[in-house]
Amino acid sequence: MRARLRAAVLSVTAAVLALPFVAAPESRASATAPPRTGFERSGGARWTGEAEEQRFLAAVDRASDRVSVTRIGTTGQGRPLRLVTVGTGRTATRLLLVCSQHGDEPAGREACLTTVRDLALAEDAETIRFLSRTTVLVVPTANPDGRAANTRTNADGIDINRDHLALETAEGRALAAVQRDHRPDVVHDLHEYDATPPYYDKALLSLWPRNLNTHARVHDEARTLSEAYVRPAAERAGHSSGVYGIWTDPVTGEPLKQVAGDGQERILRNTAGLKHSVGLLVETRITPLTEEEKRDTAVNNRRRVTTHLTALDSAFAYVTERRGAVEAATTAARLAGPGDRGPVYLGGADNDPAEPADILRDPPCGYRLTPAQYTDVRDELALHGVRARPRGDGSAFVPLGQSRRALVALLLDARAAYHLAEGQPVIAC
């Protein structure tokens, strides 16, 4: 199917871009040329511009009744935040792609834009069946102001990928609303990184939620997505791969030290896990890999995008092959909270045991917020899908006995590293 896709959809750029498994027939290509991104039209010499993205998505929306484009927010500089929904109706499985949270990491955005088009225009039986059972949600540019300025942060200097708990940014709030309203089973977060040869220099790195509060079945599915699908697919395509945040010995492949990738609850892959989605961070290497890539920026850019497309291809395969296991895991996690009486972890990671002081071994049954506190955080609680019980005096009680149980403690316990309010623990309900 990839061969048909390259021939039918990408036309001139077929020789330089490998795309996901979805396909469009040759007859469509000959009858009506499909929309192409600025990146494709330039052969990878430049990234797609803001106006080009708008025209591209509008053209795809017009060309396919499987696609809808909605505005989910507005950035500090007035740019729209868009959600693209691709599917053929209400389906059980939902896959969310979050593209280029960091504005100076544009390859994921290019991969997302072409994936939207290819899913929208495909007419082969395999893709039609996939979309009949899967809704694909895409935020193609999660940081439009940062992309326009080519900066990691948004216009206010905030790293969006450290704002998935506090929700101080319009970008973070929009993504939280999408997660609350659509409850994706899988969240695929596309990034890029600068290599540190020879210890940290793979073409692709990936990482699952390390936060210890992630439900065990969701955690295991996320690791399966990384280690049994994304990384092997990259290797088969000729791209080296590794685990994000871990320096490895270039000879033995043994881990040397951890430089990133901890269990911080404010990072999207971890927040996704806390919200019972199979979260995965995927990073492609910005630094050139070959002498040809050093000489020609377009070659380097195409490799970065192609690597992301390979990862997306494997994510679609994962959803197709493990659909039942994924839905069972996310459903079990969502239902577990109200009856859970186990500990809540305020620190640690799946490869870094929590310190005793970071474990709420006998958590309270909830937290009481004063009227002022509740006024300050009620919107954020609602965006996170956390249920509160308002009182007549303006105060509120937030019970732990709800689906996003651990998130309640991480948001409201004074000992949590990124809490929004210092709620009063209520021991007996």
Coordinates of C-alpha atoms in Angstrom, one line a residue:
M1 CA 0.0 0.0 0.0
R2 CA 2.9 2.4 0.6
A3 CA 3.9 2.1 -3.1
R4 CA 0.4 3.1 -4.2
L5 CA 0.4 6.0 -1.7
R6 CA 3.7 7.3 -3.0
A7 CA 2.5 7.1 -6.6
A8 CA -1.0 8.5 -6.0
V9 CA -0.7 11.1 -3.4
L10 CA 2.8 12.6 -3.3
S11 CA 3.5 13.0 -7.0
V12 CA 6.7 14.9 -7.5
T13 CA 7.9 14.4 -3.9
A14 CA 7.3 10.6 -4.1
A15 CA 11.0 10.0 -4.6
V16 CA 12.0 11.7 -1.4
L17 CA 9.3 11.0 1.1
A18 CA 8.1 7.7 2.5
L19 CA 4.6 7.9 4.0
P20 CA 2.3 5.9 6.2
F21 CA 0.4 2.8 5.1
V22 CA -2.8 4.6 3.9
A23 CA -3.3 4.7 0.2
A24 CA -5.1 6.6 -2.6
P25 CA -5.7 5.1 -6.0
E26 CA -3.9 6.2 -9.1
S27 CA -7.2 7.3 -10.6
R28 CA -7.7 10.0 -8.0
A29 CA -4.2 11.4 -8.6
S30 CA -4.8 11.6 -12.3
A31 CA -8.2 13.2 -11.9
T32 CA -7.5 15.7 -9.2
A33 CA -4.1 16.6 -7.8
P34 CA -4.3 16.2 -4.0
P35 CA -3.3 19.2 -1.8
R36 CA 0.4 19.3 -1.0
T37 CA 2.3 21.1 1.8
G38 CA 4.9 23.8 1.3
F39 CA 7.4 21.3 2.6
E40 CA 6.5 18.8 -0.1
R41 CA 6.4 21.4 -2.9
S42 CA 9.9 22.5 -2.0
G43 CA 11.3 19.0 -1.8
G44 CA 12.0 19.5 1.9
A45 CA 14.0 22.7 1.4
R46 CA 11.6 24.7 3.7
W47 CA 8.9 24.1 6.3
T48 CA 5.2 24.7 5.5
G49 CA 4.2 28.2 6.4
E50 CA 1.3 29.3 8.5
A51 CA -0.9 30.5 5.6
E52 CA 0.0 27.4 3.6
E53 CA -1.1 25.1 6.5
Q54 CA -4.5 26.9 6.6
R55 CA -5.0 26.6 2.9
F56 CA -3.8 22.9 2.9
L57 CA -6.2 21.9 5.7
A58 CA -9.1 23.8 4.1
A59 CA -8.5 22.0 0.8
V60 CA -8.3 18.6 2.5
D61 CA -11.6 19.4 4.4
R62 CA -13.3 20.3 1.1
A63 CA -12.0 17.1 -0.6
S64 CA -13.2 14.6 2.0
D65 CA -16.3 14.1 4.1
R66 CA -14.2 12.1 6.6
V67 CA -12.5 15.3 7.8
S68 CA -13.5 18.2 10.0
V69 CA -11.4 21.1 11.1
T70 CA -12.3 22.9 14.3
R71 CA -10.8 25.8 16.2
I72 CA -10.1 24.7 19.8
G73 CA -8.3 27.9 21.0
T74 CA -6.4 31.0 20.2
T75 CA -2.8 31.7 21.1
G76 CA -1.5 34.8 22.8
Q77 CA -0.7 36.3 19.4
G78 CA -4.1 35.5 18.0
R79 CA -3.2 32.5 16.0
P80 CA -5.8 29.6 15.8
L81 CA -5.2 26.3 17.5
R82 CA -6.8 23.7 15.3
L83 CA -8.1 20.1 15.9
V84 CA -8.5 17.9 12.8
T85 CA -10.8 14.9 13.2
V86 CA -10.5 12.1 10.7
G87 CA -12.9 9.2 10.7
T88 CA -16.1 7.8 9.3
G89 CA -18.3 8.1 12.4
R90 CA -18.4 7.3 16.1
T91 CA -15.8 4.7 16.9
A92 CA -14.6 3.0 20.0
T93 CA -10.8 3.7 19.5
R94 CA -9.4 7.2 19.5
L95 CA -5.9 8.1 18.6
L96 CA -4.6 11.7 19.3
L97 CA -1.5 13.1 17.5
V98 CA 0.0 16.2 19.1
C99 CA 2.5 17.8 16.7
S100 CA 5.3 20.2 17.3
Q101 CA 4.6 21.4 20.9
H102 CA 8.0 23.0 20.6
G103 CA 8.0 25.5 17.8
D104 CA 11.6 24.8 16.8
E105 CA 10.8 21.1 16.2
P106 CA 8.8 21.2 12.9
A107 CA 9.3 17.8 11.4
G108 CA 6.4 16.2 13.4
R109 CA 4.1 18.9 12.1
E110 CA 4.9 18.1 8.5
A111 CA 4.3 14.4 9.2
C112 CA 1.0 15.1 10.8
L113 CA -0.2 17.4 8.0
T114 CA 0.5 14.8 5.2
T115 CA -1.0 12.0 7.4
V116 CA -4.2 14.0 7.7
R117 CA -4.4 14.3 3.9
D118 CA -3.5 10.7 3.2
L119 CA -6.1 9.3 5.6
A120 CA -8.7 11.7 4.2
L121 CA -8.2 10.8 0.6
A122 CA -7.4 7.1 0.8
E123 CA -9.8 4.7 -0.9
D124 CA -8.2 1.3 -0.2
A125 CA -10.1 -1.3 1.8
E126 CA -7.5 -1.5 4.6
T127 CA -7.6 2.2 5.4
I128 CA -11.3 2.5 5.1
R129 CA -11.6 -0.4 7.6
F130 CA -9.1 1.3 9.9
L131 CA -11.1 4.6 9.9
S132 CA -14.4 2.7 10.4
R133 CA -13.0 1.6 13.8
T134 CA -10.7 4.4 14.7
T135 CA -11.1 8.2 15.0
V136 CA -7.8 10.0 14.4
L137 CA -7.5 13.3 16.2
V138 CA -4.7 15.6 15.1
V139 CA -3.5 18.9 16.5
P140 CA -1.1 19.7 13.6
T141 CA 0.5 22.7 15.2
A142 CA 0.3 22.7 18.9
N143 CA 2.4 25.8 19.3
P144 CA 1.7 28.2 16.4
D145 CA 3.4 31.2 17.9
G146 CA 6.5 29.2 18.6
R147 CA 6.5 27.8 15.1
A148 CA 6.2 31.3 13.6
A149 CA 9.2 32.4 15.7
N150 CA 11.0 29.1 15.5
T151 CA 11.3 29.0 19.3
R152 CA 10.8 26.1 21.7
T153 CA 8.4 28.1 23.9
N154 CA 5.2 29.9 23.1
A155 CA 4.9 33.7 22.8
D156 CA 5.0 34.1 26.6
G157 CA 8.2 32.1 26.9
I158 CA 6.4 29.1 28.4
D159 CA 7.4 25.5 27.5
I160 CA 4.0 24.0 26.6
N161 CA 5.3 20.5 27.4
R162 CA 5.7 21.6 31.0
D163 CA 2.2 23.1 31.2
H164 CA 0.0 20.0 31.1
L165 CA -0.8 20.3 34.8
A166 CA -0.9 24.1 35.6
L167 CA -2.6 24.9 32.3
E168 CA -1.3 28.5 32.2
T169 CA -1.2 28.6 28.4
A170 CA -3.9 28.7 25.9
E171 CA -2.1 25.9 24.1
G172 CA -2.1 23.7 27.2
R173 CA -5.7 24.4 28.0
A174 CA -6.8 23.5 24.5
L175 CA -5.0 20.2 24.7
A176 CA -6.5 19.4 28.1
A177 CA -10.0 20.1 26.7
V178 CA -9.3 17.7 23.8
Q179 CA -8.2 15.0 26.2
R180 CA -11.1 15.5 28.5
D181 CA -13.8 15.7 25.8
H182 CA -12.4 12.9 23.5
R183 CA -10.7 10.6 26.0
P184 CA -8.1 9.3 23.5
D185 CA -6.9 5.7 24.0
V186 CA -3.5 6.6 22.5
V187 CA -1.7 9.9 22.6
H188 CA 1.3 10.1 20.2
D189 CA 3.4 13.2 20.9
L190 CA 5.9 14.2 18.1
H191 CA 9.1 16.0 19.0
E192 CA 12.8 16.4 17.8
Y193 CA 16.1 16.6 19.7
D194 CA 19.7 17.6 19.2
A195 CA 22.1 14.7 19.4
T196 CA 25.1 14.3 21.7
P197 CA 27.4 11.8 19.9
P198 CA 28.4 9.2 20.5
Y199 CA 26.2 8.6 23.6
Y200 CA 22.9 10.1 22.5
D201 CA 22.6 10.1 18.7
K202 CA 19.9 7.8 17.4
A203 CA 17.7 8.8 14.5
L204 CA 14.6 8.1 16.6
L205 CA 14.0 8.0 20.4
S206 CA 10.8 7.1 22.1
L207 CA 9.5 6.9 25.7
W208 CA 6.3 5.9 27.5
P209 CA 4.8 7.4 30.7
R210 CA 7.2 6.8 33.5
N211 CA 5.0 8.3 36.2
L212 CA 4.3 5.7 38.9
N213 CA 0.6 6.5 39.1
T214 CA 0.0 5.4 35.5
H215 CA -2.2 2.3 35.6
A216 CA -0.1 -0.8 35.1
R217 CA -2.0 -2.0 32.1
V218 CA -1.8 1.4 30.4
H219 CA 1.9 1.6 31.2
D220 CA 2.6 -1.8 29.8
E221 CA 0.7 -1.0 26.6
A222 CA 2.6 2.2 26.1
R223 CA 5.9 0.4 26.5
T224 CA 4.7 -2.2 24.0
L225 CA 3.9 0.5 21.5
S226 CA 7.5 1.9 21.9
E227 CA 9.5 -1.3 22.2
A228 CA 7.5 -3.7 20.0
Y229 CA 6.2 -1.3 17.3
V230 CA 7.8 2.1 17.0
R231 CA 11.4 1.3 17.5
P232 CA 11.4 -2.0 15.5
A233 CA 9.7 -0.2 12.7
A234 CA 12.4 2.5 12.7
E235 CA 15.1 -0.1 12.7
R236 CA 13.5 -2.0 9.8
A237 CA 13.4 1.3 7.8
G238 CA 17.1 1.8 8.4
H239 CA 16.8 4.4 11.2
S240 CA 18.7 3.7 14.5
S241 CA 16.6 4.0 17.6
G242 CA 16.9 4.2 21.4
V243 CA 15.1 5.2 24.6
Y244 CA 14.6 8.9 25.1
G245 CA 16.6 10.4 27.9
I246 CA 19.1 7.6 28.3
W247 CA 22.8 8.0 27.3
T248 CA 24.1 4.6 26.1
D249 CA 27.6 3.2 25.6
P250 CA 28.3 3.3 21.9
V251 CA 30.0 -0.1 21.9
T252 CA 27.9 -2.2 24.3
G253 CA 24.6 -0.3 24.1
E254 CA 24.4 -0.4 27.9
P255 CA 22.8 2.6 29.6
L256 CA 25.3 5.1 31.1
K257 CA 23.1 7.8 32.7
Q258 CA 19.7 9.4 32.5
V259 CA 19.6 12.9 31.2
A260 CA 15.8 13.4 30.8
G261 CA 12.6 11.4 30.6
D262 CA 11.5 11.3 34.2
G263 CA 8.1 10.9 35.7
Q264 CA 7.1 14.6 35.9
E265 CA 3.3 14.7 35.8
R266 CA 3.3 18.0 33.9
I267 CA 4.9 16.5 30.8
L268 CA 2.3 15.3 28.2
R269 CA 3.3 11.7 27.9
N270 CA 3.0 11.4 31.7
T271 CA -0.2 13.5 31.9
A272 CA -1.6 11.3 29.2
G273 CA -0.9 8.2 31.3
L274 CA -2.5 9.8 34.4
K275 CA -5.6 10.4 32.2
H276 CA -5.5 6.8 31.2
S277 CA -4.3 7.1 27.7
V278 CA -1.4 5.1 26.2
G279 CA 1.0 8.0 25.9
L280 CA 4.2 8.0 23.8
L281 CA 6.8 10.6 23.1
V282 CA 8.6 10.2 19.8
E283 CA 11.7 12.3 19.0
T284 CA 13.6 12.4 15.7
R285 CA 17.1 13.7 15.5
I286 CA 17.7 17.2 14.2
T287 CA 21.5 16.9 13.9
P288 CA 22.6 15.6 10.5
L289 CA 23.5 12.0 10.3
T290 CA 25.5 11.8 7.1
E291 CA 27.8 14.0 5.1
E292 CA 25.0 14.4 2.5
E293 CA 22.7 15.8 5.2
K294 CA 25.4 18.2 6.3
R295 CA 25.8 19.5 2.8
D296 CA 22.1 19.7 2.0
T297 CA 19.5 20.8 4.6
A298 CA 16.7 19.4 2.5
V299 CA 18.1 15.9 2.8
N300 CA 18.3 16.2 6.5
N301 CA 14.8 17.6 6.8
R302 CA 13.3 14.8 4.7
R303 CA 15.0 12.2 6.9
R304 CA 13.5 13.9 10.0
V305 CA 10.0 13.8 8.6
T306 CA 10.3 10.3 7.1
T307 CA 11.4 9.0 10.5
H308 CA 8.3 10.4 12.1
L309 CA 6.1 9.0 9.3
T310 CA 7.6 5.6 10.0
A311 CA 6.7 5.9 13.7
L312 CA 3.1 7.0 12.8
D313 CA 2.8 4.0 10.5
S314 CA 3.8 1.7 13.3
A315 CA 1.3 3.4 15.7
F316 CA -1.5 2.7 13.2
A317 CA -0.3 -0.9 13.1
Y318 CA -0.3 -1.1 16.9
V319 CA -3.9 0.2 17.1
T320 CA -5.0 -2.2 14.4
E321 CA -3.3 -5.3 15.9
R322 CA -3.8 -4.5 19.6
R323 CA -7.1 -2.7 19.5
G324 CA -8.8 -5.0 22.0
A325 CA -5.9 -4.9 24.5
V326 CA -5.7 -1.1 24.2
E327 CA -9.4 -0.6 24.8
A328 CA -9.4 -3.1 27.7
A329 CA -6.4 -1.3 29.3
T330 CA -7.8 2.2 29.1
T331 CA -11.2 1.2 30.2
A332 CA -9.9 -0.7 33.2
A333 CA -7.8 2.4 34.1
R334 CA -10.7 4.7 33.9
L335 CA -12.9 2.5 36.0
A336 CA -10.3 1.8 38.7
G337 CA -10.1 5.2 40.4
P338 CA -13.3 5.3 42.4
G339 CA -12.5 2.0 44.2
D340 CA -8.7 2.4 44.5
R341 CA -7.4 2.5 48.0
G342 CA -3.7 2.1 47.1
P343 CA -0.8 4.6 47.5
V344 CA -0.3 7.8 45.4
Y345 CA 3.2 8.6 44.3
L346 CA 4.4 12.2 44.4
G347 CA 7.8 11.4 42.9
G348 CA 9.8 8.7 41.3
A349 CA 9.5 6.9 38.0
D350 CA 9.3 3.4 36.7
N351 CA 13.1 3.3 36.6
D352 CA 13.6 5.4 39.8
P353 CA 11.8 4.2 42.9
A354 CA 10.0 6.9 44.9
E355 CA 11.5 8.1 48.1
P356 CA 9.4 7.1 51.2
A357 CA 8.5 10.8 51.7
D358 CA 7.1 10.9 48.2
I359 CA 4.6 8.1 48.8
L360 CA 1.1 8.8 50.2
R361 CA 0.6 5.3 51.5
D362 CA -2.7 6.1 53.1
P363 CA -4.1 8.9 51.0
P364 CA -6.9 11.1 52.3
C365 CA -10.4 10.6 50.9
G366 CA -10.1 14.0 49.3
Y367 CA -9.1 17.7 49.7
R368 CA -11.1 20.7 50.9
L369 CA -10.6 24.0 49.1
T370 CA -11.4 27.4 50.5
P371 CA -13.6 29.7 48.5
A372 CA -10.5 31.6 47.3
Q373 CA -8.7 28.4 46.3
Y374 CA -11.7 27.0 44.5
T375 CA -12.1 30.2 42.6
D376 CA -8.5 30.0 41.5
V377 CA -8.4 26.4 40.3
R378 CA -12.0 25.5 39.4
D379 CA -11.4 26.0 35.7
E380 CA -8.3 24.0 35.7
L381 CA -10.0 21.2 37.6
A382 CA -12.8 21.2 35.0
L383 CA -10.3 21.1 32.1
H384 CA -8.6 18.1 33.7
G385 CA -11.9 16.4 34.0
V386 CA -11.6 16.3 37.8
R387 CA -14.9 16.4 39.7
A388 CA -15.4 18.8 42.6
R389 CA -18.3 19.2 45.0
P390 CA -19.0 22.9 45.6
R391 CA -20.4 24.0 49.0
G392 CA -22.8 26.8 49.7
D393 CA -20.1 29.0 51.2
G394 CA -18.1 28.9 48.0
S395 CA -15.7 26.2 49.2
A396 CA -15.4 22.8 47.6
F397 CA -14.5 19.2 48.3
V398 CA -12.6 17.3 45.7
P399 CA -12.8 13.5 46.4
L400 CA -10.0 11.1 45.5
G401 CA -12.7 8.5 44.7
Q402 CA -13.0 9.4 41.0
S403 CA -11.5 8.2 37.7
R404 CA -8.5 10.6 37.7
R405 CA -7.7 9.8 41.3
A406 CA -4.0 10.3 41.4
L407 CA -4.3 13.5 39.4
V408 CA -6.4 14.9 42.3
A409 CA -3.5 14.5 44.8
L410 CA -0.9 15.8 42.3
L411 CA -3.0 18.9 41.8
L412 CA -4.0 19.6 45.4
D413 CA -1.6 18.0 47.8
A414 CA 0.9 20.5 49.3
R415 CA 3.7 18.0 49.0
A416 CA 3.2 17.5 45.3
A417 CA 5.9 19.2 43.2
Y418 CA 3.6 21.0 40.8
H419 CA 0.4 21.4 42.9
L420 CA -2.0 24.1 42.0
A421 CA -3.4 24.7 45.5
E422 CA -2.6 23.4 49.0
G423 CA -5.8 21.7 49.7
Q424 CA -6.7 20.6 53.2
P425 CA -6.6 16.8 53.4
V426 CA -9.8 15.2 54.6
I427 CA -9.1 11.9 56.3
A428 CA -12.6 10.6 56.9
C429 CA -15.5 11.1 54.4

